[in-house]
PDB file of C-alpha atoms in Angstrom:
ATOM      1  CA  MET A   1     -11.282 -22.887 -69.083  1.00  0.00           C
ATOM      2  CA  ARG A   2     -10.038 -19.356 -68.455  1.00  0.00           C
ATOM      3  CA  GLU A   3      -6.632 -20.304 -69.826  1.00  0.00           C
ATOM      4  CA  HIS A   4      -8.258 -20.541 -73.267  1.00  0.00           C
ATOM      5  CA  LEU A   5      -9.439 -16.923 -73.228  1.00  0.00           C
ATOM      6  CA  SER A   6      -7.699 -14.635 -75.699  1.00  0.00           C
ATOM      7  CA  PHE A   7      -6.072 -11.435 -74.510  1.00  0.00           C
ATOM      8  CA  TYR A   8      -8.954  -9.592 -76.195  1.00  0.00           C
ATOM      9  CA  ASP A   9     -11.495 -11.592 -74.138  1.00  0.00           C
ATOM     10  CA  ILE A  10      -9.618 -10.653 -70.971  1.00  0.00           C
ATOM     11  CA  CYS A  11      -9.650  -6.986 -71.973  1.00  0.00           C
ATOM     12  CA  ASN A  12     -13.406  -7.116 -72.588  1.00  0.00           C
ATOM     13  CA  GLU A  13     -13.927  -8.751 -69.202  1.00  0.00           C
ATOM     14  CA  ILE A  14     -12.016  -5.938 -67.495  1.00  0.00           C
ATOM     15  CA  SER A  15     -13.849  -3.252 -69.476  1.00  0.00           C
ATOM     16  CA  MET A  16     -17.201  -4.682 -68.385  1.00  0.00           C
ATOM     17  CA  SER A  17     -16.048  -5.184 -64.785  1.00  0.00           C
ATOM     18  CA  ARG A  18     -15.174  -1.495 -64.499  1.00  0.00           C
ATOM     19  CA  THR A  19     -18.894  -0.714 -64.628  1.00  0.00           C
ATOM     20  CA  VAL A  20     -19.400  -2.803 -61.471  1.00  0.00           C
ATOM     21  CA  TYR A  21     -16.118  -2.650 -59.545  1.00  0.00           C
ATOM     22  CA  SER A  22     -13.906   0.232 -58.575  1.00  0.00           C
ATOM     23  CA  GLY A  23     -10.215  -0.050 -57.816  1.00  0.00           C
ATOM     24  CA  ALA A  24      -7.168  -1.282 -59.677  1.00  0.00           C
ATOM     25  CA  PHE A  25      -6.993  -4.344 -61.923  1.00  0.00           C
ATOM     26  CA  VAL A  26      -3.734  -6.252 -61.526  1.00  0.00           C
ATOM     27  CA  LEU A  27      -2.723  -8.396 -64.499  1.00  0.00           C
ATOM     28  CA  VAL A  28      -0.439 -11.345 -63.702  1.00  0.00           C
ATOM     29  CA  GLU A  29       0.910 -14.288 -65.668  1.00  0.00           C
ATOM     30  CA  GLY A  30      -0.592 -17.297 -63.898  1.00  0.00           C
ATOM     31  CA  VAL A  31      -2.077 -19.041 -60.914  1.00  0.00           C
ATOM     32  CA  THR A  32       1.026 -18.998 -58.691  1.00  0.00           C
ATOM     33  CA  ASP A  33       1.395 -15.242 -59.226  1.00  0.00           C
ATOM     34  CA  ASP A  34      -2.265 -14.855 -58.333  1.00  0.00           C
ATOM     35  CA  ARG A  35      -1.748 -16.799 -55.101  1.00  0.00           C
ATOM     36  CA  VAL A  36       1.285 -14.768 -54.026  1.00  0.00           C
ATOM     37  CA  TYR A  37       0.302 -11.231 -54.994  1.00  0.00           C
ATOM     38  CA  GLY A  38      -3.343 -11.866 -54.170  1.00  0.00           C
ATOM     39  CA  LYS A  39      -2.378 -12.256 -50.507  1.00  0.00           C
ATOM     40  CA  PHE A  40      -1.318  -8.624 -50.356  1.00  0.00           C
ATOM     41  CA  LEU A  41      -4.001  -6.886 -52.423  1.00  0.00           C
ATOM     42  CA  ALA A  42      -6.209  -4.150 -51.044  1.00  0.00           C
ATOM     43  CA  SER A  43      -9.873  -5.120 -50.888  1.00  0.00           C
ATOM     44  CA  GLU A  44     -10.721  -2.725 -53.735  1.00  0.00           C
ATOM     45  CA  ALA A  45      -8.175  -4.269 -56.141  1.00  0.00           C
ATOM     46  CA  HIS A  46      -8.832  -7.181 -58.468  1.00  0.00           C
ATOM     47  CA  ILE A  47      -6.297  -9.667 -59.824  1.00  0.00           C
ATOM     48  CA  ILE A  48      -6.615 -11.152 -63.307  1.00  0.00           C
ATOM     49  CA  GLN A  49      -4.649 -14.123 -64.671  1.00  0.00           C
ATOM     50  CA  CYS A  50      -3.528 -13.623 -68.275  1.00  0.00           C
ATOM     51  CA  HIS A  51      -1.729 -16.994 -68.537  1.00  0.00           C
ATOM     52  CA  SER A  52       1.475 -15.668 -70.130  1.00  0.00           C
ATOM     53  CA  LYS A  53       3.857 -12.739 -69.966  1.00  0.00           C
ATOM     54  CA  ASP A  54       3.086 -11.841 -73.558  1.00  0.00           C
ATOM     55  CA  ALA A  55      -0.639 -11.741 -72.782  1.00  0.00           C
ATOM     56  CA  VAL A  56      -0.002  -9.393 -69.839  1.00  0.00           C
ATOM     57  CA  LYS A  57       1.836  -7.032 -72.192  1.00  0.00           C
ATOM     58  CA  ARG A  58      -0.776  -7.264 -74.938  1.00  0.00           C
ATOM     59  CA  CYS A  59      -3.625  -6.661 -72.483  1.00  0.00           C
ATOM     60  CA  LEU A  60      -1.884  -3.570 -71.116  1.00  0.00           C
ATOM     61  CA  THR A  61      -1.349  -2.202 -74.619  1.00  0.00           C
ATOM     62  CA  GLU A  62      -4.997  -2.748 -75.536  1.00  0.00           C
ATOM     63  CA  LEU A  63      -6.436  -1.410 -72.282  1.00  0.00           C
ATOM     64  CA  VAL A  64      -4.147   1.551 -71.652  1.00  0.00           C
ATOM     65  CA  GLN A  65      -3.199   2.767 -75.111  1.00  0.00           C
ATOM     66  CA  ARG A  66      -6.324   1.904 -77.086  1.00  0.00           C
ATOM     67  CA  ARG A  67      -9.138   1.975 -74.520  1.00  0.00           C
ATOM     68  CA  GLY A  68      -7.744   4.600 -72.183  1.00  0.00           C
ATOM     69  CA  VAL A  69      -8.090   2.526 -69.017  1.00  0.00           C
ATOM     70  CA  LYS A  70      -6.051   4.111 -66.213  1.00  0.00           C
ATOM     71  CA  GLU A  71      -6.756   1.669 -63.378  1.00  0.00           C
ATOM     72  CA  VAL A  72      -4.820  -1.296 -64.763  1.00  0.00           C
ATOM     73  CA  ILE A  73      -1.329  -2.514 -63.865  1.00  0.00           C
ATOM     74  CA  GLY A  74       0.731  -5.513 -64.984  1.00  0.00           C
ATOM     75  CA  ILE A  75       3.217  -7.593 -62.969  1.00  0.00           C
ATOM     76  CA  ALA A  76       5.410 -10.109 -64.779  1.00  0.00           C
ATOM     77  CA  ASP A  77       8.574 -12.115 -64.247  1.00  0.00           C
ATOM     78  CA  ALA A  78      11.678 -10.324 -65.491  1.00  0.00           C
ATOM     79  CA  ASP A  79      12.925 -13.562 -67.133  1.00  0.00           C
ATOM     80  CA  LEU A  80      15.968 -12.758 -69.293  1.00  0.00           C
ATOM     81  CA  ASP A  81      14.993  -9.117 -69.867  1.00  0.00           C
ATOM     82  CA  LEU A  82      17.176  -7.696 -67.087  1.00  0.00           C
ATOM     83  CA  LEU A  83      20.199  -9.599 -68.410  1.00  0.00           C
ATOM     84  CA  GLU A  84      19.454  -8.037 -71.792  1.00  0.00           C
ATOM     85  CA  ASP A  85      19.207  -4.598 -70.144  1.00  0.00           C
ATOM     86  CA  LYS A  86      15.497  -4.320 -70.959  1.00  0.00           C
ATOM     87  CA  ARG A  87      13.441  -2.415 -68.393  1.00  0.00           C
ATOM     88  CA  PRO A  88       9.644  -2.208 -68.383  1.00  0.00           C
ATOM     89  CA  SER A  89       7.689   1.031 -68.484  1.00  0.00           C
ATOM     90  CA  PRO A  90       4.777   1.582 -66.063  1.00  0.00           C
ATOM     91  CA  PRO A  91       2.122   0.353 -65.764  1.00  0.00           C
ATOM     92  CA  LEU A  92       4.147  -2.837 -66.447  1.00  0.00           C
ATOM     93  CA  PHE A  93       6.426  -3.861 -63.585  1.00  0.00           C
ATOM     94  CA  TYR A  94       8.939  -6.692 -63.212  1.00  0.00           C
ATOM     95  CA  THR A  95       9.992  -8.867 -60.308  1.00  0.00           C
ATOM     96  CA  ASP A  96      13.175  -7.784 -58.524  1.00  0.00           C
ATOM     97  CA  CYS A  97      14.849 -11.080 -59.435  1.00  0.00           C
ATOM     98  CA  ARG A  98      14.460 -13.180 -62.540  1.00  0.00           C
ATOM     99  CA  ASP A  99      11.089 -14.519 -61.433  1.00  0.00           C
ATOM    100  CA  MET A 100       8.687 -14.553 -58.526  1.00  0.00           C
ATOM    101  CA  GLU A 101      10.145 -17.758 -57.034  1.00  0.00           C
ATOM    102  CA  MET A 102      13.602 -16.184 -56.870  1.00  0.00           C
ATOM    103  CA  MET A 103      12.118 -13.140 -55.159  1.00  0.00           C
ATOM    104  CA  CYS A 104      10.735 -15.506 -52.499  1.00  0.00           C
ATOM    105  CA  ILE A 105      14.113 -17.229 -52.131  1.00  0.00           C
ATOM    106  CA  GLU A 106      15.898 -13.894 -51.752  1.00  0.00           C
ATOM    107  CA  SER A 107      13.561 -12.983 -48.877  1.00  0.00           C
ATOM    108  CA  ASN A 108      13.265 -14.196 -45.303  1.00  0.00           C
ATOM    109  CA  ALA A 109      10.901 -16.896 -46.584  1.00  0.00           C
ATOM    110  CA  PHE A 110      14.006 -18.920 -47.446  1.00  0.00           C
ATOM    111  CA  ASP A 111      15.106 -18.904 -43.803  1.00  0.00           C
ATOM    112  CA  ASP A 112      11.675 -20.173 -42.775  1.00  0.00           C
ATOM    113  CA  ILE A 113      12.009 -23.066 -45.231  1.00  0.00           C
ATOM    114  CA  ILE A 114      15.454 -23.989 -43.921  1.00  0.00           C
ATOM    115  CA  ASP A 115      14.105 -23.843 -40.354  1.00  0.00           C
ATOM    116  CA  GLU A 116      11.217 -26.123 -41.311  1.00  0.00           C
ATOM    117  CA  TYR A 117      12.963 -28.693 -43.481  1.00  0.00           C
ATOM    118  CA  GLY A 118      16.640 -28.390 -42.597  1.00  0.00           C
ATOM    119  CA  ASP A 119      18.501 -30.250 -39.869  1.00  0.00           C
ATOM    120  CA  ARG A 120      19.871 -27.516 -37.594  1.00  0.00           C
ATOM    121  CA  GLU A 121      23.125 -29.284 -36.794  1.00  0.00           C
ATOM    122  CA  LYS A 122      23.806 -30.141 -40.414  1.00  0.00           C
ATOM    123  CA  VAL A 123      23.014 -26.591 -41.529  1.00  0.00           C
ATOM    124  CA  ARG A 124      25.241 -25.114 -38.817  1.00  0.00           C
ATOM    125  CA  SER A 125      28.099 -27.449 -39.745  1.00  0.00           C
ATOM    126  CA  PHE A 126      27.741 -26.581 -43.439  1.00  0.00           C
ATOM    127  CA  GLU A 127      27.740 -22.836 -42.808  1.00  0.00           C
ATOM    128  CA  ASP A 128      30.759 -23.087 -40.510  1.00  0.00           C
ATOM    129  CA  ARG A 129      32.655 -24.709 -43.362  1.00  0.00           C
ATOM    130  CA  TYR A 130      31.249 -23.169 -46.542  1.00  0.00           C
ATOM    131  CA  GLY A 131      29.306 -20.056 -45.551  1.00  0.00           C
ATOM    132  CA  SER A 132      25.651 -19.183 -46.049  1.00  0.00           C
ATOM    133  CA  VAL A 133      23.381 -21.863 -47.502  1.00  0.00           C
ATOM    134  CA  LYS A 134      21.521 -19.195 -49.465  1.00  0.00           C
ATOM    135  CA  ASP A 135      24.724 -17.763 -50.951  1.00  0.00           C
ATOM    136  CA  SER A 136      25.928 -21.239 -51.897  1.00  0.00           C
ATOM    137  CA  LEU A 137      22.557 -22.037 -53.468  1.00  0.00           C
ATOM    138  CA  ILE A 138      22.532 -18.952 -55.676  1.00  0.00           C
ATOM    139  CA  GLU A 139      26.163 -19.506 -56.709  1.00  0.00           C
ATOM    140  CA  THR A 140      25.233 -23.034 -57.759  1.00  0.00           C
ATOM    141  CA  SER A 141      22.006 -22.115 -59.525  1.00  0.00           C
ATOM    142  CA  TYR A 142      22.772 -18.983 -61.515  1.00  0.00           C
ATOM    143  CA  PRO A 143      25.140 -20.580 -64.094  1.00  0.00           C
ATOM    144  CA  VAL A 144      22.203 -22.669 -65.372  1.00  0.00           C
ATOM    145  CA  GLY A 145      20.100 -19.543 -65.865  1.00  0.00           C
ATOM    146  CA  LEU A 146      23.026 -17.696 -67.395  1.00  0.00           C
ATOM    147  CA  LEU A 147      23.556 -20.507 -69.899  1.00  0.00           C
ATOM    148  CA  MET A 148      19.971 -19.912 -71.025  1.00  0.00           C
ATOM    149  CA  HIS A 149      20.988 -16.321 -71.722  1.00  0.00           C
ATOM    150  CA  VAL A 150      23.994 -17.537 -73.732  1.00  0.00           C
ATOM    151  CA  SER A 151      21.751 -19.900 -75.694  1.00  0.00           C
ATOM    152  CA  LYS A 152      19.251 -17.185 -76.542  1.00  0.00           C
ATOM    153  CA  LYS A 153      21.886 -14.596 -77.423  1.00  0.00           C
ATOM    154  CA  SER A 154      23.683 -17.017 -79.746  1.00  0.00           C
ATOM    155  CA  GLY A 155      20.520 -18.561 -81.170  1.00  0.00           C
ATOM    156  CA  LEU A 156      21.475 -22.068 -80.037  1.00  0.00           C
ATOM    157  CA  GLY A 157      18.021 -23.281 -79.035  1.00  0.00           C
ATOM    158  CA  LEU A 158      19.291 -25.345 -76.118  1.00  0.00           C
ATOM    159  CA  ASN A 159      16.655 -27.269 -74.146  1.00  0.00           C
ATOM    160  CA  PHE A 160      16.535 -26.617 -70.389  1.00  0.00           C
ATOM    161  CA  GLY A 161      13.431 -28.650 -69.629  1.00  0.00           C
ATOM    162  CA  ASP A 162      13.475 -31.565 -67.180  1.00  0.00           C
ATOM    163  CA  LEU A 163      17.132 -31.147 -66.196  1.00  0.00           C
ATOM    164  CA  ASP A 164      18.389 -33.687 -63.677  1.00  0.00           C
ATOM    165  CA  VAL A 165      20.345 -31.358 -61.388  1.00  0.00           C
ATOM    166  CA  SER A 166      21.805 -34.306 -59.485  1.00  0.00           C
ATOM    167  CA  ARG A 167      24.034 -34.947 -62.499  1.00  0.00           C
ATOM    168  CA  PHE A 168      25.960 -31.702 -62.070  1.00  0.00           C
ATOM    169  CA  VAL A 169      25.322 -30.466 -58.511  1.00  0.00           C
ATOM    170  CA  ASN A 170      27.158 -31.682 -55.410  1.00  0.00           C
ATOM    171  CA  PRO A 171      24.498 -31.479 -52.658  1.00  0.00           C
ATOM    172  CA  ARG A 172      27.023 -31.785 -49.825  1.00  0.00           C
ATOM    173  CA  THR A 173      29.101 -28.757 -50.823  1.00  0.00           C
ATOM    174  CA  ILE A 174      26.243 -27.065 -52.751  1.00  0.00           C
ATOM    175  CA  SER A 175      28.466 -26.523 -55.765  1.00  0.00           C
ATOM    176  CA  ILE A 176      28.150 -26.945 -59.512  1.00  0.00           C
ATOM    177  CA  ASP A 177      30.288 -28.680 -62.116  1.00  0.00           C
ATOM    178  CA  MET A 178      29.674 -26.328 -65.053  1.00  0.00           C
ATOM    179  CA  ALA A 179      31.233 -28.656 -67.639  1.00  0.00           C
ATOM    180  CA  ALA A 180      28.946 -31.467 -66.470  1.00  0.00           C
ATOM    181  CA  MET A 181      25.968 -29.073 -66.545  1.00  0.00           C
ATOM    182  CA  ILE A 182      26.766 -28.184 -70.155  1.00  0.00           C
ATOM    183  CA  ASP A 183      27.027 -31.888 -70.996  1.00  0.00           C
ATOM    184  CA  VAL A 184      23.555 -32.506 -69.571  1.00  0.00           C
ATOM    185  CA  VAL A 185      22.008 -29.521 -71.381  1.00  0.00           C
ATOM    186  CA  VAL A 186      23.635 -30.414 -74.710  1.00  0.00           C
ATOM    187  CA  MET A 187      22.524 -34.045 -74.414  1.00  0.00           C
ATOM    188  CA  ASN A 188      19.013 -32.753 -73.675  1.00  0.00           C
ATOM    189  CA  SER A 189      19.018 -30.620 -76.844  1.00  0.00           C
ATOM    190  CA  ARG A 190      19.114 -30.933 -80.588  1.00  0.00           C
ATOM    191  CA  PRO A 191      22.569 -30.508 -82.164  1.00  0.00           C
ATOM    192  CA  SER A 192      23.464 -26.821 -82.061  1.00  0.00           C
ATOM    193  CA  GLY A 193      26.729 -26.880 -83.994  1.00  0.00           C
ATOM    194  CA  ILE A 194      28.745 -25.461 -81.103  1.00  0.00           C
ATOM    195  CA  SER A 195      31.390 -27.368 -79.144  1.00  0.00           C
ATOM    196  CA  LYS A 196      31.044 -27.874 -75.401  1.00  0.00           C
ATOM    197  CA  LYS A 197      34.398 -26.154 -74.868  1.00  0.00           C
ATOM    198  CA  THR A 198      33.234 -23.081 -76.757  1.00  0.00           C
ATOM    199  CA  LEU A 199      29.980 -23.077 -74.830  1.00  0.00           C
ATOM    200  CA  LEU A 200      31.839 -23.272 -71.513  1.00  0.00           C
ATOM    201  CA  ARG A 201      34.128 -20.426 -72.554  1.00  0.00           C
ATOM    202  CA  GLN A 202      31.130 -18.262 -73.508  1.00  0.00           C
ATOM    203  CA  LEU A 203      29.483 -19.033 -70.173  1.00  0.00           C
ATOM    204  CA  GLU A 204      32.654 -18.137 -68.267  1.00  0.00           C
ATOM    205  CA  ASP A 205      32.833 -14.829 -70.165  1.00  0.00           C
ATOM    206  CA  GLU A 206      29.233 -14.040 -69.151  1.00  0.00           C
ATOM    207  CA  ILE A 207      30.004 -14.929 -65.526  1.00  0.00           C
ATOM    208  CA  ARG A 208      32.914 -12.475 -65.454  1.00  0.00           C
ATOM    209  CA  ASN A 209      30.631  -9.712 -66.743  1.00  0.00           C
ATOM    210  CA  LEU A 210      27.684 -10.488 -64.462  1.00  0.00           C
ATOM    211  CA  ASP A 211      27.076  -8.005 -61.654  1.00  0.00           C
ATOM    212  CA  ASP A 212      24.070  -9.636 -59.976  1.00  0.00           C
ATOM    213  CA  PRO A 213      23.513 -13.423 -59.919  1.00  0.00           C
ATOM    214  CA  TRP A 214      19.936 -12.904 -58.699  1.00  0.00           C
ATOM    215  CA  ILE A 215      18.808 -11.671 -62.118  1.00  0.00           C
ATOM    216  CA  ALA A 216      20.310 -14.765 -63.778  1.00  0.00           C
ATOM    217  CA  ALA A 217      19.150 -17.605 -61.504  1.00  0.00           C
ATOM    218  CA  ARG A 218      15.849 -19.231 -62.474  1.00  0.00           C
ATOM    219  CA  GLY A 219      13.394 -20.249 -59.771  1.00  0.00           C
ATOM    220  CA  HIS A 220      12.720 -23.699 -61.220  1.00  0.00           C
ATOM    221  CA  ASP A 221      16.416 -24.650 -61.164  1.00  0.00           C
ATOM    222  CA  THR A 222      17.012 -23.137 -57.743  1.00  0.00           C
ATOM    223  CA  VAL A 223      14.078 -24.950 -56.133  1.00  0.00           C
ATOM    224  CA  ALA A 224      15.211 -28.225 -57.755  1.00  0.00           C
ATOM    225  CA  ILE A 225      18.732 -27.760 -56.350  1.00  0.00           C
ATOM    226  CA  LEU A 226      17.373 -26.816 -52.917  1.00  0.00           C
ATOM    227  CA  LEU A 227      15.245 -29.975 -52.910  1.00  0.00           C
ATOM    228  CA  LEU A 228      18.304 -32.067 -53.790  1.00  0.00           C
ATOM    229  CA  VAL A 229      20.297 -30.440 -50.981  1.00  0.00           C
ATOM    230  CA  LEU A 230      17.556 -30.980 -48.410  1.00  0.00           C
ATOM    231  CA  GLN A 231      17.020 -34.606 -49.363  1.00  0.00           C
ATOM    232  CA  LYS A 232      20.674 -35.593 -49.786  1.00  0.00           C
ATOM    233  CA  SER A 233      22.575 -33.416 -47.353  1.00  0.00           C
ATOM    234  CA  LEU A 234      21.023 -30.835 -45.038  1.00  0.00           C
ATOM    235  CA  GLY A 235      17.427 -31.910 -44.566  1.00  0.00           C
ATOM    236  CA  SER A 236      15.636 -33.251 -41.534  1.00  0.00           C
ATOM    237  CA  PHE A 237      13.293 -36.251 -41.586  1.00  0.00           C
ATOM    238  CA  ASN A 238      10.323 -34.301 -42.985  1.00  0.00           C
ATOM    239  CA  ALA A 239      12.308 -33.322 -46.102  1.00  0.00           C
ATOM    240  CA  ARG A 240      12.426 -36.909 -47.361  1.00  0.00           C
ATOM    241  CA  SER A 241       8.913 -36.886 -48.796  1.00  0.00           C
ATOM    242  CA  LEU A 242       9.109 -33.376 -50.229  1.00  0.00           C
ATOM    243  CA  THR A 243       8.441 -32.812 -53.916  1.00  0.00           C
ATOM    244  CA  GLU A 244       9.598 -29.894 -56.016  1.00  0.00           C
ATOM    245  CA  GLY A 245       6.036 -28.622 -56.285  1.00  0.00           C
ATOM    246  CA  ALA A 246       5.452 -28.821 -52.532  1.00  0.00           C
ATOM    247  CA  LEU A 247       8.740 -27.052 -51.810  1.00  0.00           C
ATOM    248  CA  GLY A 248       7.909 -24.242 -54.218  1.00  0.00           C
ATOM    249  CA  GLY A 249       4.470 -23.930 -52.635  1.00  0.00           C
ATOM    250  CA  SER A 250       6.000 -23.751 -49.169  1.00  0.00           C
ATOM    251  CA  LEU A 251       8.274 -20.926 -50.288  1.00  0.00           C
ATOM    252  CA  ARG A 252       5.341 -18.971 -51.665  1.00  0.00           C
ATOM    253  CA  LEU A 253       3.316 -19.512 -48.491  1.00  0.00           C
ATOM    254  CA  ALA A 254       6.248 -18.365 -46.350  1.00  0.00           C
ATOM    255  CA  PHE A 255       6.627 -15.158 -48.406  1.00  0.00           C
ATOM    256  CA  SER A 256       4.994 -12.644 -46.077  1.00  0.00           C
ATOM    257  CA  ASP A 257       3.685  -9.111 -46.376  1.00  0.00           C
ATOM    258  CA  SER A 258       6.821  -7.836 -44.620  1.00  0.00           C
ATOM    259  CA  ASP A 259       8.953  -9.694 -47.193  1.00  0.00           C
ATOM    260  CA  PHE A 260       6.977  -8.179 -50.042  1.00  0.00           C
ATOM    261  CA  ALA A 261       7.167  -4.704 -48.495  1.00  0.00           C
ATOM    262  CA  ARG A 262      10.978  -4.864 -48.764  1.00  0.00           C
ATOM    263  CA  THR A 263      10.958  -5.430 -52.529  1.00  0.00           C
ATOM    264  CA  GLN A 264      11.526  -2.851 -55.211  1.00  0.00           C
ATOM    265  CA  LEU A 265       8.435  -4.227 -56.936  1.00  0.00           C
ATOM    266  CA  TYR A 266       6.299  -3.169 -53.991  1.00  0.00           C
ATOM    267  CA  ALA A 267       7.904   0.282 -53.806  1.00  0.00           C
ATOM    268  CA  ASP A 268       7.455   0.933 -57.527  1.00  0.00           C
ATOM    269  CA  THR A 269       3.883  -0.340 -57.750  1.00  0.00           C
ATOM    270  CA  LYS A 270       2.860   1.505 -54.600  1.00  0.00           C
ATOM    271  CA  LYS A 271       4.255   4.730 -56.045  1.00  0.00           C
ATOM    272  CA  TRP A 272       2.280   4.156 -59.235  1.00  0.00           C
ATOM    273  CA  ALA A 273      -0.910   3.472 -57.265  1.00  0.00           C
ATOM    274  CA  ASP A 274      -0.443   6.507 -55.010  1.00  0.00           C
ATOM    275  CA  GLU A 275       0.033   8.757 -58.021  1.00  0.00           C
ATOM    276  CA  ALA A 276      -3.076   7.246 -59.631  1.00  0.00           C
ATOM    277  CA  GLY A 277      -5.094   7.692 -56.435  1.00  0.00           C
ATOM    278  CA  LEU A 278      -5.708   3.949 -56.058  1.00  0.00           C
ATOM    279  CA  ASP A 279      -5.463   1.530 -53.138  1.00  0.00           C
ATOM    280  CA  LEU A 280      -3.385  -1.374 -54.427  1.00  0.00           C
ATOM    281  CA  TRP A 281      -1.786  -3.200 -51.495  1.00  0.00           C
ATOM    282  CA  ASN A 282      -2.933  -4.019 -47.997  1.00  0.00           C
ATOM    283  CA  ILE A 283       0.511  -3.828 -46.406  1.00  0.00           C
ATOM    284  CA  LYS A 284       1.410  -2.478 -42.977  1.00  0.00           C
ATOM    285  CA  GLU A 285       4.895  -0.998 -43.319  1.00  0.00           C
TER     286      GLU A 285
END
């Protein structure tokens, strides 16, 4: 029932807990963030689920600015903020990539997943012909996330829920048909008053101006495409029964302390904790 707590209830819980517990309080969005970041916490630190990015922000404002709490920090997915050139101010920190799942995929955890679920000969043959599986995956995934940015910027209200990636992704070459992707998204949405050709042109303009695909690609889409690739092209026998949820969970489990220690998120939060005189992470660098 914790998901029904208001941000004010969460703030009161932390205020009361400070009389019993010492150490930092780490505010995160949800259960998967808790599971990942909780693996690396120092014993003195406490993680609190706020159940949304907005609640993380509101809790920080209430605790830090109004109640003067100094031992609290927030970690949230960057989402579209980095594409919109919005940067958080400590004690709020963002993931290096668009979200926590993409941060796992960018790390060595991805290689562990390919080793576990990929067929070595098929993977080797693919990379001899097309290059890195990871590079191909991000090149295929990020246009979907970038189209979300286009939709938000233009106020189109396009619906990106429950996309069938098999309708616009070729799992054998790990490539995307952007026109087909736009068709699927538009069919999934209410009429927006914009033509598909115009939408494709806007997306292509954004692609030309994009410096870093990793801040555009969304974890949900990328995991869905990876699952399609493993089941239809590069996977071994044990990939056949995989689900999207199980694959995402495997990525999070494979994300190790050494992976986390290489992130900018770790460096920035550790600096904040050191300056505040708090033990935040239990990481051996």
